[in-house]
Amino acid sequence: MRVYLDNAATTPLDPEVMKEMCKVMETTFGNPSSIHAHGREARTLIERSRKTIANLLGTSPSEIFFTSSGTEADNTAIRCGIADHGITHAITTKIEHHAVLHTFEALEKAGLIKLSFVNLDEKGNVDYEHLETLLKDNERSFVSIMHANNEIGTLSDMERIGDLCEAYNAIYHCDTVQTMGHYKHDLSRLKAHFVVCSAHKLHGPKGVGFLHISHRIKIKPLIYGGAQERNMRGGTENIYGIVGMAKALEMAYADMEHHRQHIQELKSYMKEQLLESIPGIEFNGETEPDKSLYTVLNVSFPAMEMADMLLFNLDIAGISASGGSACSSGSDIGSHVLTAIGTSPSRPSVRFSFSKNTTKEEIDYTLTKLREFCLVNA
Ligand code: PLP
């Protein structure tokens, strides 16, 4: 049996999305910047996709900027938001994705910003009072706090952070890569200046994403070149990717509640079964439905012999998942997220992440293999 439980890393392309992309590949090759009919045809597809995405998110097409990835969108928001508004202080968390953390670290190393980290509890929840103190005690800040953590699934409260940022005139960037297409974001209400999407996390193609730049903020381009994306991002557009992303988001919104219920049921089932059958099981991050991304369950196994072999063993059994452990002292290998929330490096952790395609049979098979491994190595 082959079981894919690494959907937070990437999701399989939906066949309907592929069909839509292939149709465009077969029929449309014009450069969207060309003004003749071939170019206009490609341009129309891009603008139609932009409109579809904007309508789903309750925003205006003029606020959607296509990028090559979530990473590029995060980089653009952070680097340009900071440089173009004279910001010298940034606030983030130690559990952000490296697209965010490494960008801030580079800016700090270059002497351009002072970086503050908001306190987190042991499940990765933001200490909102500490956030307010940091906002109060510093010059105008740039705040970057992800909506859902990609490793442990803990959710932040975008409304609360948005209100705090507004109260202290801060710029708010939210890495929504793991929640776009899984939750309904109403961007007409949310106060984030920047939110981000990566199509391959929602059954769309790889190598395409977008940055939503609220009309409340203006930035200069990160990538200079042609006049694409209204002069904000030079580079001929990935037309097939953009069409695929719009289709994937449309499909995600059309069936969101149904998929959410299915995935949440599988996650709760797996959690209960693990607790019942493997002594010493714990979970990293929040696991309750209102506080946790329903596609992710990060399991902390008891320290055991051959712990290093757990993921490898799952792989041999045909199960793809990801994980690791907290970084042990002096080593860079391991998860910066698990280290930040204080998970013991001796406990092996595995992130199981689900999608609409995951079945109960796959979860049962995975549970059987996990029980076998834990029994033999206890
Ligand atoms: N931010 C988060 C939270 C992610 O999980 C990822 C991908 O794993 C990214 C950003 C980067 O997205 P991309 O793979 O499109 O560069």
PDB file of C-alpha atoms and ligand atoms in Angstrom, residues 8 69-71 74 97 99 146 150 175 177-178 198 200-201, ligand 1:
ATOM      1  CA  ALA A   8       1.553  20.082   4.309  1.00  0.00           C
ATOM      2  CA  SER A  69       5.876  30.787  -4.854  1.00  0.00           C
ATOM      3  CA  GLY A  70       4.860  31.412  -1.297  1.00  0.00           C
ATOM      4  CA  THR A  71       8.526  32.074  -0.572  1.00  0.00           C
ATOM      5  CA  ASP A  74       6.812  36.312   1.794  1.00  0.00           C
ATOM      6  CA  HIS A  97       8.628  29.137   7.994  1.00  0.00           C
ATOM      7  CA  ALA A  99      10.795  31.885   3.956  1.00  0.00           C
ATOM      8  CA  MET A 146       1.813  32.997  10.429  1.00  0.00           C
ATOM      9  CA  ASN A 150       3.187  24.158   8.887  1.00  0.00           C
ATOM     10  CA  ASP A 175       1.915  33.843   6.092  1.00  0.00           C
ATOM     11  CA  VAL A 177       0.301  29.487   2.939  1.00  0.00           C
ATOM     12  CA  GLN A 178      -1.067  26.587   5.003  1.00  0.00           C
ATOM     13  CA  SER A 198       1.124  28.929  -2.650  1.00  0.00           C
ATOM     14  CA  HIS A 200       0.730  23.545  -4.520  1.00  0.00           C
ATOM     15  CA  LYS A 201      -0.640  23.402  -0.956  1.00  0.00           C
TER      16      LYS A 201
HETATM   17  N1  PLP B   1       5.170  29.398   4.273  1.00  0.00           N
HETATM   18  C1  PLP B   1       4.700  28.253   4.789  1.00  0.00           C
HETATM   19  C2  PLP B   1       3.980  28.284   6.094  1.00  0.00           C
HETATM   20  C3  PLP B   1       4.896  27.045   4.118  1.00  0.00           C
HETATM   21  O1  PLP B   1       4.442  25.914   4.656  1.00  0.00           O
HETATM   22  C4  PLP B   1       5.583  27.062   2.886  1.00  0.00           C
HETATM   23  C5  PLP B   1       5.868  25.793   2.178  1.00  0.00           C
HETATM   24  O2  PLP B   1       6.165  24.786   2.784  1.00  0.00           O
HETATM   25  C6  PLP B   1       6.038  28.287   2.376  1.00  0.00           C
HETATM   26  C7  PLP B   1       5.810  29.433   3.093  1.00  0.00           C
HETATM   27  C8  PLP B   1       6.780  28.364   1.073  1.00  0.00           C
HETATM   28  O3  PLP B   1       5.923  28.154  -0.016  1.00  0.00           O
HETATM   29  P1  PLP B   1       6.548  27.715  -1.438  1.00  0.00           P
HETATM   30  O4  PLP B   1       6.789  26.255  -1.364  1.00  0.00           O
HETATM   31  O5  PLP B   1       5.485  28.055  -2.440  1.00  0.00           O
HETATM   32  O6  PLP B   1       7.779  28.509  -1.645  1.00  0.00           O
END
